[in-house]
PDB file of C-alpha atoms in Angstrom:
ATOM      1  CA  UNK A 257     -13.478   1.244  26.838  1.00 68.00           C
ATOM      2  CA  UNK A 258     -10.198  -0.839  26.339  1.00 63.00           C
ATOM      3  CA  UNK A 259      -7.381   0.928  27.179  1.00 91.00           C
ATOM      4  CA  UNK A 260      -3.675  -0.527  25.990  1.00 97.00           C
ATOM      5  CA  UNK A 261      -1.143   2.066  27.426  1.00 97.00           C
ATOM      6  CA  UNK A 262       2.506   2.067  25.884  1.00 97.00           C
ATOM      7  CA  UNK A 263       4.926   3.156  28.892  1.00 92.00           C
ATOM      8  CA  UNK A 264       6.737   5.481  25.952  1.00 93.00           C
ATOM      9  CA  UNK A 265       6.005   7.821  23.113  1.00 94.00           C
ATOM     10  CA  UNK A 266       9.395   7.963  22.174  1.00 97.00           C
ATOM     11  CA  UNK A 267      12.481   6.465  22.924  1.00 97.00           C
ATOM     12  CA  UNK A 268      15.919   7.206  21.756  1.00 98.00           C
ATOM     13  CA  UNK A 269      18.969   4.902  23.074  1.00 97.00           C
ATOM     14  CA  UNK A 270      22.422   3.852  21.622  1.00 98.00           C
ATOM     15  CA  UNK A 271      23.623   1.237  20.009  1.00 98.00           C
ATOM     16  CA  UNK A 272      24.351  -1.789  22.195  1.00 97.00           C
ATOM     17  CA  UNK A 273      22.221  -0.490  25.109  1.00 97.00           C
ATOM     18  CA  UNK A 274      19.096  -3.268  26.553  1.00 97.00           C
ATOM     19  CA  UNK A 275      15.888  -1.277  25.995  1.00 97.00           C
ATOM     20  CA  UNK A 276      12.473  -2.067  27.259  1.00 97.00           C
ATOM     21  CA  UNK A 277       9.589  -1.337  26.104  1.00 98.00           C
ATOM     22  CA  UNK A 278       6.543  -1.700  28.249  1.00 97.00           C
ATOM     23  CA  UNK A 279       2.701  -2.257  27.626  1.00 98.00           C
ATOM     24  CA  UNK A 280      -0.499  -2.293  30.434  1.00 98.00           C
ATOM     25  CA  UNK A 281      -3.863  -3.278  29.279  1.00 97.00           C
ATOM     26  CA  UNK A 282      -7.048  -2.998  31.348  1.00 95.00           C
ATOM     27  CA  UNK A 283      -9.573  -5.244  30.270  1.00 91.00           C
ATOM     28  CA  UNK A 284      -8.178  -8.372  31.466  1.00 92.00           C
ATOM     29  CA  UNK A 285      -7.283  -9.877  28.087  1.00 93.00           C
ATOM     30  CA  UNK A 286      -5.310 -13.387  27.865  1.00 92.00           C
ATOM     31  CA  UNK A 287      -3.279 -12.296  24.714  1.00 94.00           C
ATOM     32  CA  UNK A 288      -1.111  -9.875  23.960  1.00 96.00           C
ATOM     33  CA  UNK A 289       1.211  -8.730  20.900  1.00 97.00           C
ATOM     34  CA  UNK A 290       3.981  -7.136  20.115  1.00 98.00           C
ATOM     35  CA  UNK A 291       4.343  -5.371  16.444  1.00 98.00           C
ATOM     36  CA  UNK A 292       6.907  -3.653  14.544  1.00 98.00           C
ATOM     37  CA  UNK A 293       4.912  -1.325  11.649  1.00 96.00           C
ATOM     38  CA  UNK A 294       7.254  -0.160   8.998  1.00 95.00           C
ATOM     39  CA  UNK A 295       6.388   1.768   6.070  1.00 91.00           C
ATOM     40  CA  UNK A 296       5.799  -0.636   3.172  1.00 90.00           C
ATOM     41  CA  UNK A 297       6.145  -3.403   5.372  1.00 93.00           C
ATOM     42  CA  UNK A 298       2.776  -3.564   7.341  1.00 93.00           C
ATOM     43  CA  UNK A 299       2.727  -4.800  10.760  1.00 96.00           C
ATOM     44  CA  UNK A 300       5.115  -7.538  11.419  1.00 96.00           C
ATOM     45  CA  UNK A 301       4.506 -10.333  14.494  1.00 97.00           C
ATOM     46  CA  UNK A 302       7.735  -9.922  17.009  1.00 98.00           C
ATOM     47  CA  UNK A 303       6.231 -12.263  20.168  1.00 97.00           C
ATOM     48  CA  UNK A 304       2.822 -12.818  21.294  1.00 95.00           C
ATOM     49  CA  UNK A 305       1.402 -14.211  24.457  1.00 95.00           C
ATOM     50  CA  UNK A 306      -1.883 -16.178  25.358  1.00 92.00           C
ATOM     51  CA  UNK A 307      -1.369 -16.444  29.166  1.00 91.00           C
ATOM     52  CA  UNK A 308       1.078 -15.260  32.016  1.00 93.00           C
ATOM     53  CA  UNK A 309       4.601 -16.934  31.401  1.00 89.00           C
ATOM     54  CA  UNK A 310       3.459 -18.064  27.847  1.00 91.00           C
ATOM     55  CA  UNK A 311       5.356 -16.523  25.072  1.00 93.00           C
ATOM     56  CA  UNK A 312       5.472 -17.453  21.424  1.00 93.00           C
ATOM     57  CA  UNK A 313       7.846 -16.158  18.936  1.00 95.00           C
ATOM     58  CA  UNK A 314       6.337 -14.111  15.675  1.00 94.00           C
ATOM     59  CA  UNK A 315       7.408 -13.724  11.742  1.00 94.00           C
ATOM     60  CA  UNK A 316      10.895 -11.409  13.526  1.00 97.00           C
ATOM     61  CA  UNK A 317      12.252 -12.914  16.861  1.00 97.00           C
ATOM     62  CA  UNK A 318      15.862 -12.280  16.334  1.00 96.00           C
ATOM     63  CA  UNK A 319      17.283  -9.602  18.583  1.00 96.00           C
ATOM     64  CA  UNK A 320      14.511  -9.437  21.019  1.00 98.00           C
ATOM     65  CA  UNK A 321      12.905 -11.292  24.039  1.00 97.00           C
ATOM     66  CA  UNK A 322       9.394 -10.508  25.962  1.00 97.00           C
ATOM     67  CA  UNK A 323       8.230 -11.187  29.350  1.00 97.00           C
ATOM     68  CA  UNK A 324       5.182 -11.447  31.001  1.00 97.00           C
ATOM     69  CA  UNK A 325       5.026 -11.730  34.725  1.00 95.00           C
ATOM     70  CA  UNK A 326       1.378 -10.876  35.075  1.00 96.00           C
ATOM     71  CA  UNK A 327      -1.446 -11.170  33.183  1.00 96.00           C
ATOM     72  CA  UNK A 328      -2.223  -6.951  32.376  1.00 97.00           C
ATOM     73  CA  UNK A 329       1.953  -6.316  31.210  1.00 97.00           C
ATOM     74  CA  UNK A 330       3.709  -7.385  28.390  1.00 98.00           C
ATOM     75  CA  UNK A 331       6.783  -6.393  27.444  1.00 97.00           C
ATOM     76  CA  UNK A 332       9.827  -6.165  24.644  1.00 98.00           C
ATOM     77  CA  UNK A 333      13.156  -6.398  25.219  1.00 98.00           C
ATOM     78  CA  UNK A 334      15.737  -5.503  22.920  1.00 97.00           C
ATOM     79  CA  UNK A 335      19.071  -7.012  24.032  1.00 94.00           C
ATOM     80  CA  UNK A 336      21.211  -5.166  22.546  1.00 97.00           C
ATOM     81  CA  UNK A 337      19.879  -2.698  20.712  1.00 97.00           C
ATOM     82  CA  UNK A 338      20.720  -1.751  16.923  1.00 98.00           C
ATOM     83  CA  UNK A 339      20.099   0.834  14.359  1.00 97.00           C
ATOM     84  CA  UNK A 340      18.243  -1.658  12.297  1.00 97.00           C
ATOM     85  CA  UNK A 341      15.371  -1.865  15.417  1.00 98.00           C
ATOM     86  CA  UNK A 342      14.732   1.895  14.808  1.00 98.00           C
ATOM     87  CA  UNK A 343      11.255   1.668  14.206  1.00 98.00           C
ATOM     88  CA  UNK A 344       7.435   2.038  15.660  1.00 97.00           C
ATOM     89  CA  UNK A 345       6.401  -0.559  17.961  1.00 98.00           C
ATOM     90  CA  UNK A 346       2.978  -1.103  18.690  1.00 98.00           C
ATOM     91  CA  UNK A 347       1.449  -3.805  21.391  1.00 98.00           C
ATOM     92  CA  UNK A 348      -2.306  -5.104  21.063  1.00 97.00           C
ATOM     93  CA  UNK A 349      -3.958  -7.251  23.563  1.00 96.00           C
ATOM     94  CA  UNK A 350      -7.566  -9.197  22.527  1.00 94.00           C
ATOM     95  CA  UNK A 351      -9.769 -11.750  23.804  1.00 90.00           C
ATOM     96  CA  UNK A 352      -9.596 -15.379  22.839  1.00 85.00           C
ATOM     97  CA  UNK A 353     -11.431 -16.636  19.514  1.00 77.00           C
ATOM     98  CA  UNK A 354     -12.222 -14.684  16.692  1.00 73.00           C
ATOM     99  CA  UNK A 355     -12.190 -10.900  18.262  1.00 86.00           C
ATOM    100  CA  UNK A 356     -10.397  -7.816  17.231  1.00 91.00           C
ATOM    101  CA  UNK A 357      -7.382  -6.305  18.421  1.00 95.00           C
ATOM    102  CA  UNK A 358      -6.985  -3.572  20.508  1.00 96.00           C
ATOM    103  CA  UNK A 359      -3.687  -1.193  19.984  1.00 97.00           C
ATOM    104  CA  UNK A 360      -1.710   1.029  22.145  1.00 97.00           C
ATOM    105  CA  UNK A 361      -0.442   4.436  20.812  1.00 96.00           C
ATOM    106  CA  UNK A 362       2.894   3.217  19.358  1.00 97.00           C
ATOM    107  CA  UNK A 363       6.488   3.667  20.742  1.00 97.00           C
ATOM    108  CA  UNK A 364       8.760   5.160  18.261  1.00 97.00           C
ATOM    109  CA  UNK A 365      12.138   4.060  19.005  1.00 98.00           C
ATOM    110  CA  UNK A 366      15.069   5.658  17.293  1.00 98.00           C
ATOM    111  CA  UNK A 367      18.757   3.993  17.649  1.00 98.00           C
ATOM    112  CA  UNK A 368      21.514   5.859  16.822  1.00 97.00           C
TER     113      UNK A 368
ATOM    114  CA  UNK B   4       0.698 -20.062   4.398  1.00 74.00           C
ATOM    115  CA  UNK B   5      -1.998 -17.539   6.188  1.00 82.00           C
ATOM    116  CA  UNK B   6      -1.465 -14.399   4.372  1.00 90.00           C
ATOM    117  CA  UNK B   7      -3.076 -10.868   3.314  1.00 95.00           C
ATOM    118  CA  UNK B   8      -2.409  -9.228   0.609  1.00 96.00           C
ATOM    119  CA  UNK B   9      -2.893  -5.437   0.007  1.00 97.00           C
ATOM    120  CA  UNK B  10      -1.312  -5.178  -3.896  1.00 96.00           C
ATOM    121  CA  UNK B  11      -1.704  -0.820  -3.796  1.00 96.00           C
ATOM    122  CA  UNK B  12       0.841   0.465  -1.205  1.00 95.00           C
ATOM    123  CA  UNK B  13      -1.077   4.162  -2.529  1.00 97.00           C
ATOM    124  CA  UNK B  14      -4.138   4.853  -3.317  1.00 98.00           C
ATOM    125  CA  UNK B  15      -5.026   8.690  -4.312  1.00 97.00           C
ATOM    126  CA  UNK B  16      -8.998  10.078  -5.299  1.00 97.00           C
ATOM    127  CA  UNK B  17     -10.271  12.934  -5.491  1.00 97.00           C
ATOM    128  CA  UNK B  18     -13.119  14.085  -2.806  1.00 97.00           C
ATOM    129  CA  UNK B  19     -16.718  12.420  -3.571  1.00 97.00           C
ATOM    130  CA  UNK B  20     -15.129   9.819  -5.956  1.00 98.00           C
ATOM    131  CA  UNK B  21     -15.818   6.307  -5.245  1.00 97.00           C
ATOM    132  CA  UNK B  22     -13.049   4.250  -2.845  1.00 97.00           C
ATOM    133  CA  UNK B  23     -12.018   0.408  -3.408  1.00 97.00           C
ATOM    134  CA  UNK B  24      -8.819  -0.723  -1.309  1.00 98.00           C
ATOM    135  CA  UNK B  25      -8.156  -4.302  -2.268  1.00 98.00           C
ATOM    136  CA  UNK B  26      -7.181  -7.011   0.352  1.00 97.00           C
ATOM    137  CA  UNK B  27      -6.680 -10.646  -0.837  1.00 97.00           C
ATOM    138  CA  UNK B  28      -6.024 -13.542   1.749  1.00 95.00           C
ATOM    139  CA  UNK B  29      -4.919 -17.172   1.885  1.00 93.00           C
ATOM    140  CA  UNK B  30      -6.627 -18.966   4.691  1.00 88.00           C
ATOM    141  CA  UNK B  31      -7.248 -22.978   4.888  1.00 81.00           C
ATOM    142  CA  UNK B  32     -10.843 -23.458   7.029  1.00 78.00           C
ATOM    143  CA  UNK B  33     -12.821 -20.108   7.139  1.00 80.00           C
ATOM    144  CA  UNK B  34     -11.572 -16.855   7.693  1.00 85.00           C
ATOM    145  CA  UNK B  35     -12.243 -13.901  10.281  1.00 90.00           C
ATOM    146  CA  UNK B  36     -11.430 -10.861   8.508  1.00 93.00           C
ATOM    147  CA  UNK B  37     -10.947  -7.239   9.513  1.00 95.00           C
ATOM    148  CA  UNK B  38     -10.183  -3.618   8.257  1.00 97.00           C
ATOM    149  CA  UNK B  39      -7.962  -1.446  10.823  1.00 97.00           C
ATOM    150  CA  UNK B  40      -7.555   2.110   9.819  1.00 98.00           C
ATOM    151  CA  UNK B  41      -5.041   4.312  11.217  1.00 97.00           C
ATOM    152  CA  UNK B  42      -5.428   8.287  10.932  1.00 97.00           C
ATOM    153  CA  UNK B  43      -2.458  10.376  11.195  1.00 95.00           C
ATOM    154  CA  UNK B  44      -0.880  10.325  14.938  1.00 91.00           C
ATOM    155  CA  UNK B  45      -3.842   8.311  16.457  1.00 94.00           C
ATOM    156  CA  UNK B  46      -3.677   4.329  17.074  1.00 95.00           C
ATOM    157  CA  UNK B  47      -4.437   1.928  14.711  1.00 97.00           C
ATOM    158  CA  UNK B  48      -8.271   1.060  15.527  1.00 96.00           C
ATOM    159  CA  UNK B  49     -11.045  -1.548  14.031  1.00 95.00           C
ATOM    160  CA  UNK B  50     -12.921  -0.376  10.883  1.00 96.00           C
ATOM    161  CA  UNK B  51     -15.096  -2.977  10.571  1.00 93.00           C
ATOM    162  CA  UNK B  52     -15.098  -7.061  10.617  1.00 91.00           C
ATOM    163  CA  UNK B  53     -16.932  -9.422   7.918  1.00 86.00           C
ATOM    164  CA  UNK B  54     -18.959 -11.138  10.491  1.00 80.00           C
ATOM    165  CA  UNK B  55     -20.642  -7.974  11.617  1.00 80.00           C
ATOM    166  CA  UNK B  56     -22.117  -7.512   7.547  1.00 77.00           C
ATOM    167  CA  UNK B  57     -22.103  -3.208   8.876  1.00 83.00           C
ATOM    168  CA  UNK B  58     -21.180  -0.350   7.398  1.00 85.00           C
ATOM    169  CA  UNK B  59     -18.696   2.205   8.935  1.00 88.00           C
ATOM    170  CA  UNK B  60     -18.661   5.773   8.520  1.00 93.00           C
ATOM    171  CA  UNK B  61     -19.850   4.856   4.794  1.00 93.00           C
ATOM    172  CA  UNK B  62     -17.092   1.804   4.685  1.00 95.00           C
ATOM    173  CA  UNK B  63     -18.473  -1.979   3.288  1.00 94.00           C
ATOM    174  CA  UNK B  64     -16.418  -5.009   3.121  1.00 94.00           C
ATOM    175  CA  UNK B  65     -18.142  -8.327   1.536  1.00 88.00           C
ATOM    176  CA  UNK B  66     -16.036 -11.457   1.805  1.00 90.00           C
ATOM    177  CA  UNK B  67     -16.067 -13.361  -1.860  1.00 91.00           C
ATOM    178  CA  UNK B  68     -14.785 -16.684  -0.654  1.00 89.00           C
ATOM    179  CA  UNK B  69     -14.405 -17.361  -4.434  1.00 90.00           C
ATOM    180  CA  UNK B  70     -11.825 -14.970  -5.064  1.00 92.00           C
ATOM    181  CA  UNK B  71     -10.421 -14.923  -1.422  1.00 93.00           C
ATOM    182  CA  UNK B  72     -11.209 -10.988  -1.382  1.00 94.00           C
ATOM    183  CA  UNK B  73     -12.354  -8.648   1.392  1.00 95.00           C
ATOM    184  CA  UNK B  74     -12.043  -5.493  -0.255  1.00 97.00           C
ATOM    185  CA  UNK B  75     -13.205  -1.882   1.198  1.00 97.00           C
ATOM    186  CA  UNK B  76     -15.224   0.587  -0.468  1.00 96.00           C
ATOM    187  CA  UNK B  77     -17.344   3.667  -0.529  1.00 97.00           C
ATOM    188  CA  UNK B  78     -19.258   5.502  -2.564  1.00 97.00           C
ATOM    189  CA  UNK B  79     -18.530   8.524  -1.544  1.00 97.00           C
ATOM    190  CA  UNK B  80     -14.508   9.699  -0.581  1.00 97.00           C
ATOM    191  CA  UNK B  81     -13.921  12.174   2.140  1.00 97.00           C
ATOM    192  CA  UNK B  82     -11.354  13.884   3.147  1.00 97.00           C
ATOM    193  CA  UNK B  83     -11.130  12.654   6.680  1.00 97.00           C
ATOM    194  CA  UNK B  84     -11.057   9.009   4.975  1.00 98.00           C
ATOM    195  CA  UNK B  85      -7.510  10.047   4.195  1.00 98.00           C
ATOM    196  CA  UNK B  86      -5.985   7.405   6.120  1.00 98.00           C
ATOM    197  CA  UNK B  87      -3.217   3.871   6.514  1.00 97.00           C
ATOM    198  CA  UNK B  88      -5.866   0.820   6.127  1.00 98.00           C
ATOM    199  CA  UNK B  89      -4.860  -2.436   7.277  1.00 97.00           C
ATOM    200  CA  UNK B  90      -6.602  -5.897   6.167  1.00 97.00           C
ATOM    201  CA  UNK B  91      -6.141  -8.312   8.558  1.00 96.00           C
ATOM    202  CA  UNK B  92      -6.859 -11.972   9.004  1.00 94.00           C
ATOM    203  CA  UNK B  93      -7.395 -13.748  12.604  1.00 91.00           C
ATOM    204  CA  UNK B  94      -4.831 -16.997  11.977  1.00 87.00           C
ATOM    205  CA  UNK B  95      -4.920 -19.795  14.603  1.00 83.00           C
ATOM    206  CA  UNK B  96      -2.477 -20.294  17.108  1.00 80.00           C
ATOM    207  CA  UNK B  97      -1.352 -22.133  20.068  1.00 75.00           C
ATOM    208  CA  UNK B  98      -3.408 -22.210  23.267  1.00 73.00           C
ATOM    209  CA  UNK B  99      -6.333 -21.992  21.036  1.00 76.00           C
ATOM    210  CA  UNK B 100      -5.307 -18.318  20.162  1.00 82.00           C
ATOM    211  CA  UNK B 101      -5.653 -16.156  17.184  1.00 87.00           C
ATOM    212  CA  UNK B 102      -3.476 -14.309  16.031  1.00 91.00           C
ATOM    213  CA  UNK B 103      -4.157 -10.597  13.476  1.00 94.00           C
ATOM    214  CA  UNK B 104      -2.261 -11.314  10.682  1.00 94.00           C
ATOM    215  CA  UNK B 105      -1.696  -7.909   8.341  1.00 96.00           C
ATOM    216  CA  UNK B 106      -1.346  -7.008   5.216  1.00 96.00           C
ATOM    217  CA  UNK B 107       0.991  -4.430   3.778  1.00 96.00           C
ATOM    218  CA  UNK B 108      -1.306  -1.537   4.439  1.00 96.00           C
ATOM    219  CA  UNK B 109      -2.811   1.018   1.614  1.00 97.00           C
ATOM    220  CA  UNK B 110      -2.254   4.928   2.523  1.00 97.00           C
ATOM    221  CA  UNK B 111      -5.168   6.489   0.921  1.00 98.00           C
ATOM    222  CA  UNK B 112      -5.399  10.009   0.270  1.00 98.00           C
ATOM    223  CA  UNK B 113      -8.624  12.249  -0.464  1.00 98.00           C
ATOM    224  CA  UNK B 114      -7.749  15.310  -2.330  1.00 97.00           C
ATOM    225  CA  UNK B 115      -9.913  18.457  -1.561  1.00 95.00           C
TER     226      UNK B 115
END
């Protein structure tokens, strides 16, 4: 069974603080996403990645940065965080080619 | 431009009335399409794909490459259908990636 683990449930911080959110999947996929789901506004594409060091920015770049070091971790930075990132945050890893996704559990971040 | 659209943000039926979410894409080539559903405080999860042609917990999904649909139905609402669906389209990306592209999402709810 494919198991993407968020490091967080929820996370509060303050404005102008550098958060990080972290995701771990076990089935040795090559890409990995990272999501902001808002109501009425679906899931929308932050960064992805399709191999270790490789990043690509999605649809909503601004504000945030990703890393991955190794191939099972992915994961969001928020610079400097503000009350418009309060949101969920999910991360999905899949296989190359035409295969589904595979989601963590969600981090709800709230900035206040 | 690769898009899904999900025109009913809400979608409410009574129990044992028939179910049709509507999902509408924009693809150039041909397109891998999903359903993700996402019950309340669990992880968004696959429904079903079009290539598979199954049926899921009662759920069918026929691509119409005429109309550039892949809508979901069933015959039969239950109240554990009540639910956030997600259409999604796999769009091509770099390092011969794909990436799931979403729609808006429709929160259906089965009244007892």
């Amino acid at each position: 069974d494919v198991k993407v683990t968020q490091s967080s449930r929820y996370l509060v911080k303050r404005t102008g603080e550098k958060v990080f959110l972290e995701c771990v999947q076990d089935m040795d996929h090559e890409n990995m996403f990272w999501y902001r789901q808002d109501p009425g506004l679906g899931l929308r594409l932050i960064y992805f990645s399709y191999d270790v060091k490789m990043k690509e920015k999605g649809d909503i770049p601004e504000g945030y940065s990703v890393s991955r070091e190794k191939k099972e971790r992915f994961s969001l930075i928020l610079e400097s965080a503000s009350t418009n990132q309060t949101s969920m945050y999910l991360c999905a890893s899949k296989t190359t080619g035409y295969t589904e996704a595979f989601f963590g559990q969600g981090t709800r971040l709230t900035v206040v | 431009a690769q898009r899904v659209t999900q025109p009913e943000k809400l979608l409410s039926v009574f129990k044992g009335a028939p179910v049709e979410l509507k999902c509408n894409y924009s693809y150039s080539g041909s397109p891998e399409l999903f359903w993700y559903v996402q019950y309340s405080r669990q992880r968004l999860q696959l429904l079903l794909r079009h290539i598979s042609r199954e049926s899921i917990k009662g759920f069918t999904a026929d691509l119409n490459k005429g109309e550039t649909s892949f809508h979901l139905k069933k015959p039969f609402a239950q109240e554990e259908d009540s639910a956030m669906y997600y259409c999604a389209l796999n769009r091509g990306a770099s390092g011969g990636s794909y990436i799931p592209t979403f729609g808006r999402g429709t929160s259906l709810i089965v009244h007892p």
